[in-house]
Amino acid sequence: MMEISVTFLLTGCLIQGVFCGFSISLPERVEALQGSCVFIPCTFDIDQQYVTELTDDSKRIWYKDVKPPTVVFDSSSPDTASLKGEIFGTPTEKNCTTRFDNVRQGDEGSYYFRVEGSGRLKYNYYKVEIVVISVVDSPPKPTVSLFKDQQEVKKVKEVTEVKEVKEVTEGSSVNLRCSTKIFCSSRPANLTWSSSPEHLLNESVTQQQRQEQTELISDLIFTVTQRHHLATFTCTVTHQLQKQITKHKSRTLRVQYAPKNTSAHVSASGFVLEGRSVTLSCSSDANPPVLNYTWYRDTEEPLKPVQSGQNLTISNTDPTHSGRYVCTAQNEHGAQNASVMLDVQCEYQEALLIYSQSLLYQTSDCRLDTYTHIY
């Protein structure tokens, strides 16, 4: 980005304890893309004794600070200048904002401004400050930042990875912003977004694009959900120069969310025979990972914890263990329940025994020593 403009006052012309009024405001450095144009925001002021000599016919001139100094642009004869371009506004507006076109590597260097009015007004502002123009062969990558509630979200670096990611909480309204430097507004760049998975850009996402003085900005505004966790958003900038140049920057989101898709399972399929061992397992998707798994029997009111841990193992089952078991998965953002039925049966339960033309059935205590005789 362009350096912040600072107003520099001439401190070397102290006359009888009073500062002379020559000053200029311009950036210390501007960056140009080879083959493109460059803008130099600039305003100036003069000493009050020369106010009547500053007219709209006054010359505004740029010099390259070499030996000897060379005129590169003169507002009175712009067509003959070695650097083509334009100085905006008028001298009486004290505007020296300038655009230089088709900047080349040889145009790198330091430049200073000069104003020439009628009479004695002739002043070189190199005594105050110069601007350095640097020329790059290729445009930089765009910058991608994440904002939440108008505040930039801090970057979180994984210890084992160099790649930086962003961390937000599910339900947060966020602004994913892509910005690129504007080298030349007459040849504007274009910003486009893509995502992996692709469908995320179609899910209630608002896109906004605007151009500021030195930047082109594109915003993606959306509410983050679990689906955005580890999703990658890529911003691509296309510069239209003599040839098309594209650069891109990607960011991967980290989303913290409460347990989702919690499920409970029994190790055995169907029913479990009395005396056998059985394991109930619970699983859940959460970020950060589930902190606590807790098992309950829903036959008790209120529910009382049976055991903590992802797995619940019952070593010597009997029919009293039958019933619904509830697993609660919990992390710092919330909790979710899942349940599973456990069916423990006797090995000979519901067997029909026919003896002497009588129908006998086993009682619920799983022993064959007690029967009810039905005629």
Short mmCIF file of N, CA, C and O in Angstrom, two decimals, residues 216-260:
data_model
loop_
_atom_site.label_atom_id
_atom_site.label_comp_id
_atom_site.label_asym_id
_atom_site.label_seq_id
_atom_site.Cartn_x
_atom_site.Cartn_y
_atom_site.Cartn_z
N LEU A 216 -8.42 -1.45 -4.32
CA LEU A 216 -9.66 -2.06 -4.79
C LEU A 216 -10.02 -3.13 -3.77
O LEU A 216 -9.18 -3.97 -3.42
N ILE A 217 -11.27 -3.11 -3.27
CA ILE A 217 -11.67 -3.98 -2.16
C ILE A 217 -12.90 -4.78 -2.54
O ILE A 217 -13.85 -4.24 -3.11
N SER A 218 -12.88 -6.07 -2.22
CA SER A 218 -14.04 -6.93 -2.41
C SER A 218 -14.32 -7.65 -1.09
O SER A 218 -13.43 -8.26 -0.50
N ASP A 219 -15.58 -7.58 -0.64
CA ASP A 219 -15.98 -8.17 0.65
C ASP A 219 -16.95 -9.33 0.43
O ASP A 219 -17.87 -9.24 -0.39
N LEU A 220 -16.74 -10.40 1.18
CA LEU A 220 -17.71 -11.48 1.32
C LEU A 220 -18.27 -11.41 2.73
O LEU A 220 -17.52 -11.53 3.70
N ILE A 221 -19.58 -11.22 2.86
CA ILE A 221 -20.21 -11.09 4.16
C ILE A 221 -21.15 -12.27 4.35
O ILE A 221 -22.05 -12.51 3.53
N PHE A 222 -20.95 -13.03 5.42
CA PHE A 222 -21.77 -14.21 5.66
C PHE A 222 -21.70 -14.61 7.13
O PHE A 222 -20.86 -14.11 7.89
N THR A 223 -22.59 -15.51 7.51
CA THR A 223 -22.60 -16.06 8.86
C THR A 223 -21.95 -17.43 8.82
O THR A 223 -22.37 -18.31 8.05
N VAL A 224 -20.92 -17.64 9.64
CA VAL A 224 -20.17 -18.88 9.58
C VAL A 224 -20.93 -20.02 10.27
O VAL A 224 -21.60 -19.81 11.27
N THR A 225 -20.80 -21.19 9.69
CA THR A 225 -21.39 -22.41 10.25
C THR A 225 -20.32 -23.49 10.28
O THR A 225 -19.18 -23.29 9.84
N GLN A 226 -20.72 -24.64 10.75
CA GLN A 226 -19.81 -25.78 10.79
C GLN A 226 -19.28 -26.10 9.40
O GLN A 226 -18.13 -26.53 9.23
N ARG A 227 -20.08 -25.87 8.35
CA ARG A 227 -19.67 -26.21 6.99
C ARG A 227 -18.48 -25.38 6.51
O ARG A 227 -17.80 -25.75 5.56
N HIS A 228 -18.26 -24.23 7.16
CA HIS A 228 -17.13 -23.38 6.76
C HIS A 228 -15.82 -23.82 7.40
O HIS A 228 -14.77 -23.26 7.07
N HIS A 229 -15.88 -24.77 8.33
CA HIS A 229 -14.65 -25.20 9.00
C HIS A 229 -13.71 -25.85 7.98
O HIS A 229 -14.10 -26.77 7.26
N LEU A 230 -12.49 -25.34 7.92
CA LEU A 230 -11.44 -25.80 7.01
C LEU A 230 -11.77 -25.56 5.54
O LEU A 230 -11.14 -26.13 4.65
N ALA A 231 -12.76 -24.71 5.28
CA ALA A 231 -13.05 -24.31 3.90
C ALA A 231 -12.01 -23.28 3.46
O ALA A 231 -11.52 -22.48 4.26
N THR A 232 -11.67 -23.30 2.19
CA THR A 232 -10.67 -22.39 1.64
C THR A 232 -11.32 -21.41 0.69
O THR A 232 -12.06 -21.80 -0.22
N PHE A 233 -11.07 -20.12 0.92
CA PHE A 233 -11.56 -19.07 0.04
C PHE A 233 -10.36 -18.45 -0.69
O PHE A 233 -9.35 -18.12 -0.06
N THR A 234 -10.50 -18.29 -1.99
CA THR A 234 -9.40 -17.78 -2.81
C THR A 234 -9.85 -16.52 -3.53
O THR A 234 -10.90 -16.49 -4.17
N CYS A 235 -9.05 -15.47 -3.40
CA CYS A 235 -9.29 -14.21 -4.11
C CYS A 235 -8.28 -14.10 -5.24
O CYS A 235 -7.07 -14.25 -5.02
N THR A 236 -8.76 -13.83 -6.43
CA THR A 236 -7.91 -13.68 -7.61
C THR A 236 -8.02 -12.27 -8.15
O THR A 236 -9.13 -11.76 -8.35
N VAL A 237 -6.87 -11.63 -8.36
CA VAL A 237 -6.85 -10.29 -8.95
C VAL A 237 -6.30 -10.41 -10.37
O VAL A 237 -5.30 -11.10 -10.61
N THR A 238 -6.96 -9.74 -11.30
CA THR A 238 -6.53 -9.73 -12.70
C THR A 238 -6.20 -8.30 -13.09
O THR A 238 -7.06 -7.41 -13.00
N HIS A 239 -4.95 -8.08 -13.51
CA HIS A 239 -4.51 -6.77 -13.97
C HIS A 239 -4.50 -6.75 -15.49
O HIS A 239 -3.94 -7.65 -16.13
N GLN A 240 -5.12 -5.73 -16.07
CA GLN A 240 -5.18 -5.59 -17.52
C GLN A 240 -4.08 -4.63 -17.97
O GLN A 240 -4.23 -3.42 -17.95
N LEU A 241 -2.94 -5.19 -18.35
CA LEU A 241 -1.82 -4.39 -18.85
C LEU A 241 -1.60 -4.74 -20.33
O LEU A 241 -2.55 -5.07 -21.03
N GLN A 242 -0.36 -4.66 -20.79
CA GLN A 242 -0.12 -5.11 -22.16
C GLN A 242 -0.51 -6.56 -22.31
O GLN A 242 -0.99 -7.00 -23.35
N LYS A 243 -0.33 -7.31 -21.23
CA LYS A 243 -0.82 -8.68 -21.17
C LYS A 243 -1.52 -8.87 -19.83
O LYS A 243 -1.24 -8.16 -18.86
N GLN A 244 -2.44 -9.80 -19.80
CA GLN A 244 -3.22 -10.02 -18.57
C GLN A 244 -2.37 -10.74 -17.53
O GLN A 244 -1.74 -11.76 -17.82
N ILE A 245 -2.36 -10.19 -16.31
CA ILE A 245 -1.58 -10.78 -15.21
C ILE A 245 -2.55 -11.10 -14.08
O ILE A 245 -3.35 -10.25 -13.68
N THR A 246 -2.48 -12.32 -13.57
CA THR A 246 -3.34 -12.73 -12.46
C THR A 246 -2.50 -13.15 -11.26
O THR A 246 -1.44 -13.76 -11.42
N LYS A 247 -2.98 -12.82 -10.09
CA LYS A 247 -2.38 -13.25 -8.83
C LYS A 247 -3.52 -13.68 -7.90
O LYS A 247 -4.64 -13.18 -8.00
N HIS A 248 -3.23 -14.61 -7.01
CA HIS A 248 -4.28 -15.04 -6.09
C HIS A 248 -3.72 -15.28 -4.69
O HIS A 248 -2.53 -15.49 -4.51
N LYS A 249 -4.65 -15.22 -3.73
CA LYS A 249 -4.32 -15.46 -2.33
C LYS A 249 -5.44 -16.26 -1.71
O LYS A 249 -6.62 -15.96 -1.90
N SER A 250 -5.09 -17.30 -0.94
CA SER A 250 -6.09 -18.17 -0.32
C SER A 250 -6.02 -18.08 1.20
O SER A 250 -4.96 -17.84 1.77
N ARG A 251 -7.17 -18.28 1.83
CA ARG A 251 -7.25 -18.33 3.28
C ARG A 251 -8.16 -19.49 3.68
O ARG A 251 -9.22 -19.70 3.09
N THR A 252 -7.73 -20.24 4.68
CA THR A 252 -8.52 -21.35 5.21
C THR A 252 -9.12 -20.94 6.54
O THR A 252 -8.42 -20.42 7.41
N LEU A 253 -10.42 -21.15 6.68
CA LEU A 253 -11.11 -20.76 7.91
C LEU A 253 -11.09 -21.89 8.93
O LEU A 253 -11.25 -23.06 8.58
N ARG A 254 -10.92 -21.52 10.17
CA ARG A 254 -11.12 -22.44 11.29
C ARG A 254 -12.34 -21.94 12.05
O ARG A 254 -12.38 -20.80 12.51
N VAL A 255 -13.34 -22.81 12.16
CA VAL A 255 -14.58 -22.45 12.83
C VAL A 255 -14.74 -23.32 14.08
O VAL A 255 -14.67 -24.54 14.00
N GLN A 256 -14.95 -22.70 15.21
CA GLN A 256 -15.24 -23.43 16.44
C GLN A 256 -16.76 -23.59 16.56
O GLN A 256 -17.51 -22.64 16.34
N TYR A 257 -17.19 -24.82 16.91
CA TYR A 257 -18.62 -25.08 16.98
C TYR A 257 -18.90 -26.17 18.02
O TYR A 257 -18.04 -26.98 18.37
N ALA A 258 -20.15 -26.17 18.49
CA ALA A 258 -20.61 -27.16 19.47
C ALA A 258 -20.74 -28.52 18.80
O ALA A 258 -20.76 -28.62 17.57
N PRO A 259 -20.84 -29.61 19.58
CA PRO A 259 -20.96 -30.95 19.00
C PRO A 259 -22.10 -31.06 17.99
O PRO A 259 -23.20 -30.53 18.20
N LYS A 260 -21.81 -31.73 16.87
CA LYS A 260 -22.78 -31.97 15.81
C LYS A 260 -22.77 -33.46 15.46
O LYS A 260 -21.78 -34.16 15.68
#
